[in-house]
Amino acid sequence: MTAVPVLLNHQSAARARAGLDTVALGLPGVLVLAALGWRLFGVTGAVIAALPGLIALAAVAIWRSRRFDLRWLIGELDARIPRFEDSTALLFRDRAAVAGLAALQRDRLESRVHEASAIDLRPDWSQRPILIAWAAAVILIAAILIWPSANGSETRTAAPARAAAGATAPVLTGARLRITPPAYTGLPVREQTALDARAPEGSRVEWLIDFAPQPSSAGLEFPESTPVSLIRDGRRWTGARIVDRPLLYRIEATGLAQQRLNRLDAVADAAPVVRLVEPESQLVQLTPGQTTWTPVFEASDDYGVIETATLRITVTKGDGENITFEQRSMPLRGRGAAKQLRFSTTLDLAREGMAAGSDLIVQLVVSDNRVPERQQVEGPSVILRWPANLAMADGLDGMAMRIMPAYFASQRQIIINAEALIAERRRLEPRALMDRSNVIGEEQAALRLRYGQFMGEEAEGGGGSGIILPTSDAPPARAPLPTSDAPAPAQAPAHDEHDDHGDHGGEAAGGAMGSEVDVLHEFGHAHDTGEAATLFAPRTRSALARALDAMWSSERELRQGRPEQALPFANEALELLKEAQRATRVFLPRLGSDLPPVDFARRLTGKREDIVAETAERPERSPADAVAADAWRALEERPRSASGALALGALDRWARENGGRLADPLALRAAIDTVRNEPACLDCRRRLRALLWTALQRPAPSPGRREAPGARGQRYLDALR
């Protein structure tokens, strides 16, 4: 069992020797590339040059090691150890698969495995090539490093002259920003090479600046804040400040060329967000038998929510002007991650003092972990309402129902209800069928009366069912007043076509005492004055009249419990209503003219003073964006035309004064500064012009003055005068 591991050790040693030999041969070349990259481009160049070489060297080492496989090992053992009798392959086969003489031979070889530990199967080192490679690498690296000293005397001679002449100016060779967010955010410290940065509000920003050659002093200039001095630490200059608002800055040093403005954006900490999870709506009705209530809220924040919140509980009691409030607060502990916590509690309605007509109002108040001042947010209010009992005297239920607002069903809904009643007819008792059909008939009557008011209808029979429609040429009949003792007129039988309603007999018109029926329509006699007749075109009026007839026929059948016979009339009424809705005539109310009073003293005198202005001058206005508009025109690139003067100082003051309404005031001010320092930069001017276009306010629309007429038009106007 131990024969195979002993033999495989030789294979591992051979592979390791091959890999190390490859590394020893190729590593000098990688070092030469790294030295050359460092000499030309610094540390970054060295890394970039050495990385591909290391990858290639590793690939070659793996390739050379893979040729020392199991087949090679068996061949080497058979060649080096005669006592294995060319049967080494039996040691690497499964014992269960070896039988007979092969098994006996395997047992003999296992007893001789100790002889294999005395041999060395590792390949030899490539000593001569390795020595040559390392010697060449040392020479090349020395030449690369010593190369600048070949002109050392010239450099030492010329340096004092350049320094004396002031020709050597410091150059910004490297810059890094180390941003440390506030501790409450939980964000890690990060570094970046870009000078423009976005950081959480209250972060500490540290600058790490490199110059070559070293200036005598350096600092950071903030146009609207206190400058920061950079402190030299060896070859590096450092400085730091707290960023609590968006800022512009630039790096300055003695002799350093003017740098462009960079920006620091302070990202404000967002306030927590409270969301209602349960129930789904903010107003919930108490269900019968309910004794407890469990509202659930969820609070989230970009950096974290305080685990403890406050639940405000308010209970209202009483009605009308005698409403009292009881308010208390209770702490709640959230569950879940710090950035998203859930708060819930179970309230005992009896303990809270709920009663009929009461409201239980809960509201969650949470805070985030902002330092030093936390942000507190009040969540949505949720109301649990216990409806009040409507206790009524006997016989007044109908009256109580009559004072509720009336909601009319549409004609399409009446058809749907009738079809549903027809489908359920076999399962309903005759009385239930009659009741449901009569309810649909009442809805049809209400809708008919609603449309009938536009047709100048005359009167309504008792119970709200009969109506006289002006569909014939005969004058409409007058309904007698309910207080009149006079008999009905002779033309009253003209209403017989509606007498199939059981409740339409000789009852007085109108509803019960105290109902919402209009007194004028109940006891008076309101005729069509002619205004309603002009609302629609004759064709539309005819369609409405036929629709009312169809509604009446539908209502008649429904009240008699025959929904099948009512359905065709209801469908016909729907089609006629659609036709009326497609009418194109628009009704304009009759309004009297409102002319100015006539001055009789000036009539027939020919005086035209104070009537029409001779010269209607356009009002002059001074736009608030005149400075920005002038700068935008001055930045225009027009061929064969000179641009206007660019007042950058006034434009910068305008940007400061109007920063509150600009979308990105820092970008605009940085572009102004860049154009001031680099007037020949064409791209900088284009960028400033584009930013100004987005910053200009759109002018208010004003009427344009009519153009002056030509010679022919003027002759025509003179002839008119």
CSV table of C-alpha atoms in Angstrom, one decimal, residues 320-574:
chain,number,residue,atom,x,y,z
A,320,GLY,CA,-69.8,65.6,16.6
A,321,GLU,CA,-68.2,68.3,18.7
A,322,ASN,CA,-67.8,66.1,21.7
A,323,ILE,CA,-64.7,64.3,20.5
A,324,THR,CA,-61.9,63.6,22.9
A,325,PHE,CA,-58.4,62.3,22.3
A,326,GLU,CA,-56.2,60.1,24.3
A,327,GLN,CA,-52.6,59.9,23.2
A,328,ARG,CA,-49.7,57.9,24.5
A,329,SER,CA,-46.3,56.6,23.2
A,330,MET,CA,-44.6,53.2,23.5
A,331,PRO,CA,-41.1,52.1,22.4
A,332,LEU,CA,-40.7,49.4,19.8
A,333,ARG,CA,-37.6,47.4,18.9
A,334,GLY,CA,-37.0,46.5,15.3
A,335,ARG,CA,-35.9,43.2,13.8
A,336,GLY,CA,-33.7,42.6,10.8
A,337,ALA,CA,-30.6,44.2,9.2
A,338,ALA,CA,-29.5,47.7,10.4
A,339,LYS,CA,-30.4,49.3,7.0
A,340,GLN,CA,-33.9,47.7,6.9
A,341,LEU,CA,-35.8,47.1,10.2
A,342,ARG,CA,-39.3,45.9,10.8
A,343,PHE,CA,-41.4,47.2,13.7
A,344,SER,CA,-44.6,45.5,14.9
A,345,THR,CA,-46.7,45.2,18.0
A,346,THR,CA,-50.1,43.7,18.9
A,347,LEU,CA,-52.5,46.1,20.4
A,348,ASP,CA,-55.4,45.0,22.7
A,349,LEU,CA,-58.4,47.0,21.6
A,350,ALA,CA,-60.2,46.7,24.9
A,351,ARG,CA,-57.1,47.9,26.8
A,352,GLU,CA,-56.7,50.9,24.4
A,353,GLY,CA,-60.3,51.9,25.2
A,354,MET,CA,-61.9,51.3,21.8
A,355,ALA,CA,-65.7,51.6,21.5
A,356,ALA,CA,-68.3,52.0,18.8
A,357,GLY,CA,-67.5,55.2,16.9
A,358,SER,CA,-63.8,55.3,18.0
A,359,ASP,CA,-60.7,55.6,15.9
A,360,LEU,CA,-57.4,54.0,16.8
A,361,ILE,CA,-54.5,55.9,15.1
A,362,VAL,CA,-50.9,54.6,15.2
A,363,GLN,CA,-47.8,56.3,13.8
A,364,LEU,CA,-44.2,55.2,13.9
A,365,VAL,CA,-41.4,57.6,14.5
A,366,VAL,CA,-37.9,56.4,13.6
A,367,SER,CA,-34.4,58.0,13.6
A,368,ASP,CA,-31.2,57.2,11.7
A,369,ASN,CA,-27.7,56.8,13.1
A,370,ARG,CA,-26.4,60.1,11.8
A,371,VAL,CA,-23.8,61.9,14.0
A,372,PRO,CA,-23.9,64.5,15.5
A,373,GLU,CA,-27.5,65.2,14.7
A,374,ARG,CA,-29.9,62.4,14.0
A,375,GLN,CA,-32.7,62.7,11.4
A,376,GLN,CA,-36.1,61.8,12.7
A,377,VAL,CA,-39.0,60.9,10.4
A,378,GLU,CA,-42.7,60.3,11.2
A,379,GLY,CA,-44.2,57.4,9.2
A,380,PRO,CA,-47.7,57.3,7.7
A,381,SER,CA,-50.7,57.3,10.1
A,382,VAL,CA,-52.8,54.2,10.1
A,383,ILE,CA,-56.4,54.3,11.3
A,384,LEU,CA,-58.5,51.5,12.7
A,385,ARG,CA,-62.1,52.6,12.6
A,386,TRP,CA,-65.0,51.1,14.7
A,387,PRO,CA,-68.1,52.2,12.8
A,388,ALA,CA,-70.8,53.7,15.0
A,389,ASN,CA,-74.2,51.9,15.3
A,390,LEU,CA,-77.1,53.7,13.7
A,391,ALA,CA,-79.8,53.2,16.2
A,392,MET,CA,-83.2,54.1,14.7
A,393,ALA,CA,-86.8,54.1,15.9
A,394,ASP,CA,-89.2,51.5,14.4
A,395,GLY,CA,-90.7,52.5,11.1
A,396,LEU,CA,-87.9,55.1,10.3
A,397,ASP,CA,-85.5,52.7,8.5
A,398,GLY,CA,-86.8,53.8,5.1
A,399,MET,CA,-86.4,57.4,6.0
A,400,ALA,CA,-82.9,56.9,7.1
A,401,MET,CA,-82.0,55.2,3.9
A,402,ARG,CA,-83.6,58.0,1.9
A,403,ILE,CA,-81.2,60.7,3.3
A,404,MET,CA,-78.1,58.8,2.0
A,405,PRO,CA,-76.5,60.1,-1.2
A,406,ALA,CA,-78.0,58.6,-4.4
A,407,TYR,CA,-75.6,56.7,-6.7
A,408,PHE,CA,-76.9,56.0,-10.1
A,409,ALA,CA,-76.0,52.9,-12.0
A,410,SER,CA,-75.0,53.2,-15.7
A,411,GLN,CA,-77.1,51.7,-18.5
A,412,ARG,CA,-74.4,49.2,-19.2
A,413,GLN,CA,-74.4,48.1,-15.5
A,414,ILE,CA,-78.2,47.7,-15.7
A,415,ILE,CA,-77.8,45.3,-18.7
A,416,ILE,CA,-75.1,43.3,-16.8
A,417,ASN,CA,-77.4,43.0,-13.7
A,418,ALA,CA,-80.3,41.9,-15.9
A,419,GLU,CA,-78.2,39.3,-17.6
A,420,ALA,CA,-77.0,38.0,-14.3
A,421,LEU,CA,-80.6,37.8,-13.0
A,422,ILE,CA,-81.6,35.8,-16.1
A,423,ALA,CA,-78.8,33.4,-15.6
A,424,GLU,CA,-79.8,32.8,-12.0
A,425,ARG,CA,-83.6,32.7,-12.6
A,426,ARG,CA,-83.9,28.9,-12.3
A,427,ARG,CA,-82.4,28.9,-8.8
A,428,LEU,CA,-84.5,31.8,-7.4
A,429,GLU,CA,-87.9,31.6,-5.9
A,430,PRO,CA,-90.6,33.7,-7.6
A,431,ARG,CA,-90.7,36.3,-4.8
A,432,ALA,CA,-86.9,36.7,-4.7
A,433,LEU,CA,-86.9,37.0,-8.5
A,434,MET,CA,-89.6,39.7,-8.3
A,435,ASP,CA,-87.7,41.6,-5.7
A,436,ARG,CA,-84.3,41.6,-7.5
A,437,SER,CA,-86.0,42.5,-10.8
A,438,ASN,CA,-87.8,45.4,-9.1
A,439,VAL,CA,-84.5,46.7,-7.7
A,440,ILE,CA,-83.0,46.8,-11.2
A,441,GLY,CA,-86.2,48.5,-12.4
A,442,GLU,CA,-85.7,51.2,-9.7
A,443,GLU,CA,-82.1,51.7,-11.0
A,444,GLN,CA,-83.5,52.0,-14.5
A,445,ALA,CA,-86.0,54.6,-13.3
A,446,ALA,CA,-83.3,56.7,-11.6
A,447,LEU,CA,-81.2,56.7,-14.7
A,448,ARG,CA,-84.2,57.6,-16.9
A,449,LEU,CA,-85.0,60.5,-14.7
A,450,ARG,CA,-81.3,61.6,-14.7
A,451,TYR,CA,-81.3,61.8,-18.6
A,452,GLY,CA,-84.9,63.1,-18.7
A,453,GLN,CA,-84.0,66.4,-17.1
A,454,PHE,CA,-82.2,67.4,-20.3
A,455,MET,CA,-85.4,66.8,-22.3
A,456,GLY,CA,-87.8,69.1,-20.5
A,457,GLU,CA,-89.8,66.4,-18.8
A,458,GLU,CA,-93.0,67.6,-17.2
A,459,ALA,CA,-94.1,65.5,-14.2
A,460,GLU,CA,-93.4,62.4,-12.2
A,461,GLY,CA,-96.0,60.0,-10.9
A,462,GLY,CA,-96.1,58.6,-7.4
A,463,GLY,CA,-93.3,56.4,-6.4
A,464,GLY,CA,-90.9,57.9,-8.9
A,465,SER,CA,-92.0,55.8,-11.9
A,466,GLY,CA,-94.3,57.7,-14.3
A,467,ILE,CA,-92.9,60.5,-16.5
A,468,ILE,CA,-94.5,62.4,-19.4
A,469,LEU,CA,-92.0,62.7,-22.2
A,470,PRO,CA,-92.4,65.4,-24.9
A,471,THR,CA,-92.2,62.9,-27.7
A,472,SER,CA,-95.4,63.8,-29.4
A,473,ASP,CA,-96.6,67.0,-31.0
A,474,ALA,CA,-99.4,67.4,-28.4
A,475,PRO,CA,-98.7,69.8,-25.5
A,476,PRO,CA,-97.6,68.1,-22.3
A,477,ALA,CA,-100.3,67.5,-19.7
A,478,ARG,CA,-100.2,69.4,-16.4
A,479,ALA,CA,-100.1,67.3,-13.3
A,480,PRO,CA,-102.4,68.6,-10.5
A,481,LEU,CA,-100.9,69.8,-7.3
A,482,PRO,CA,-101.2,67.3,-4.4
A,483,THR,CA,-103.1,69.9,-2.4
A,484,SER,CA,-105.7,70.6,-5.0
A,485,ASP,CA,-109.2,69.2,-4.5
A,486,ALA,CA,-110.1,69.8,-8.2
A,487,PRO,CA,-110.5,66.7,-10.3
A,488,ALA,CA,-107.9,65.7,-12.8
A,489,PRO,CA,-108.2,67.4,-16.2
A,490,ALA,CA,-109.9,65.6,-19.1
A,491,GLN,CA,-106.6,65.0,-20.8
A,492,ALA,CA,-105.2,63.0,-17.9
A,493,PRO,CA,-106.1,59.6,-19.5
A,494,ALA,CA,-103.3,60.4,-22.0
A,495,HIS,CA,-101.1,59.0,-19.2
A,496,ASP,CA,-102.7,55.5,-19.4
A,497,GLU,CA,-99.8,54.0,-21.1
A,498,HIS,CA,-97.9,54.0,-17.9
A,499,ASP,CA,-100.7,52.7,-15.7
A,500,ASP,CA,-99.3,49.2,-15.6
A,501,HIS,CA,-97.2,50.1,-12.5
A,502,GLY,CA,-98.9,49.0,-9.4
A,503,ASP,CA,-97.7,52.0,-7.5
A,504,HIS,CA,-98.7,54.6,-10.0
A,505,GLY,CA,-102.4,54.8,-9.3
A,506,GLY,CA,-104.0,57.8,-7.7
A,507,GLU,CA,-101.2,58.5,-5.2
A,508,ALA,CA,-100.1,62.1,-4.9
A,509,ALA,CA,-96.8,63.0,-6.6
A,510,GLY,CA,-93.7,63.3,-4.6
A,511,GLY,CA,-92.1,61.3,-1.8
A,512,ALA,CA,-92.6,61.0,1.9
A,513,MET,CA,-92.4,63.9,4.2
A,514,GLY,CA,-88.8,65.0,4.9
A,515,SER,CA,-87.4,63.3,1.8
A,516,GLU,CA,-84.8,64.9,-0.4
A,517,VAL,CA,-87.2,65.6,-3.3
A,518,ASP,CA,-87.0,69.1,-4.6
A,519,VAL,CA,-89.9,71.3,-3.3
A,520,LEU,CA,-90.3,73.1,-6.7
A,521,HIS,CA,-90.5,69.9,-8.7
A,522,GLU,CA,-92.8,68.3,-6.1
A,523,PHE,CA,-95.4,71.0,-5.5
A,524,GLY,CA,-94.7,73.4,-8.4
A,525,HIS,CA,-95.1,73.1,-12.2
A,526,ALA,CA,-91.7,73.7,-13.9
A,527,HIS,CA,-92.1,73.9,-17.6
A,528,ASP,CA,-89.4,73.7,-20.2
A,529,THR,CA,-88.5,77.4,-20.7
A,530,GLY,CA,-86.9,76.7,-24.0
A,531,GLU,CA,-83.3,76.7,-22.7
A,532,ALA,CA,-83.1,72.9,-22.4
A,533,ALA,CA,-84.6,72.5,-25.9
A,534,THR,CA,-81.5,74.2,-27.4
A,535,LEU,CA,-79.0,72.0,-25.6
A,536,PHE,CA,-78.8,69.5,-28.5
A,537,ALA,CA,-79.3,69.3,-32.2
A,538,PRO,CA,-82.6,67.9,-33.4
A,539,ARG,CA,-81.0,64.6,-34.3
A,540,THR,CA,-79.4,64.3,-30.9
A,541,ARG,CA,-82.6,65.3,-29.1
A,542,SER,CA,-84.5,62.6,-31.1
A,543,ALA,CA,-82.0,60.0,-30.1
A,544,LEU,CA,-82.3,61.0,-26.4
A,545,ALA,CA,-86.1,60.9,-26.6
A,546,ARG,CA,-86.0,57.4,-28.1
A,547,ALA,CA,-83.5,56.3,-25.4
A,548,LEU,CA,-85.9,57.5,-22.7
A,549,ASP,CA,-88.7,55.6,-24.3
A,550,ALA,CA,-86.6,52.4,-24.4
A,551,MET,CA,-85.6,53.0,-20.8
A,552,TRP,CA,-89.3,53.3,-19.8
A,553,SER,CA,-90.1,50.0,-21.6
A,554,SER,CA,-87.2,48.3,-19.9
A,555,GLU,CA,-88.3,49.6,-16.5
A,556,ARG,CA,-91.9,48.5,-17.1
A,557,GLU,CA,-90.8,44.9,-17.8
A,558,LEU,CA,-88.4,44.8,-14.9
A,559,ARG,CA,-90.9,46.0,-12.4
A,560,GLN,CA,-93.2,43.2,-13.6
A,561,GLY,CA,-90.5,40.6,-13.1
A,562,ARG,CA,-89.8,39.9,-16.8
A,563,PRO,CA,-86.0,40.6,-17.2
A,564,GLU,CA,-85.9,38.7,-20.5
A,565,GLN,CA,-88.4,41.1,-22.1
A,566,ALA,CA,-86.6,44.1,-20.6
A,567,LEU,CA,-83.2,43.2,-22.0
A,568,PRO,CA,-83.8,44.2,-25.6
A,569,PHE,CA,-85.1,47.6,-24.5
A,570,ALA,CA,-82.1,48.1,-22.3
A,571,ASN,CA,-79.7,47.3,-25.1
A,572,GLU,CA,-81.6,49.7,-27.4
A,573,ALA,CA,-81.3,52.4,-24.9
A,574,LEU,CA,-77.6,51.9,-24.6
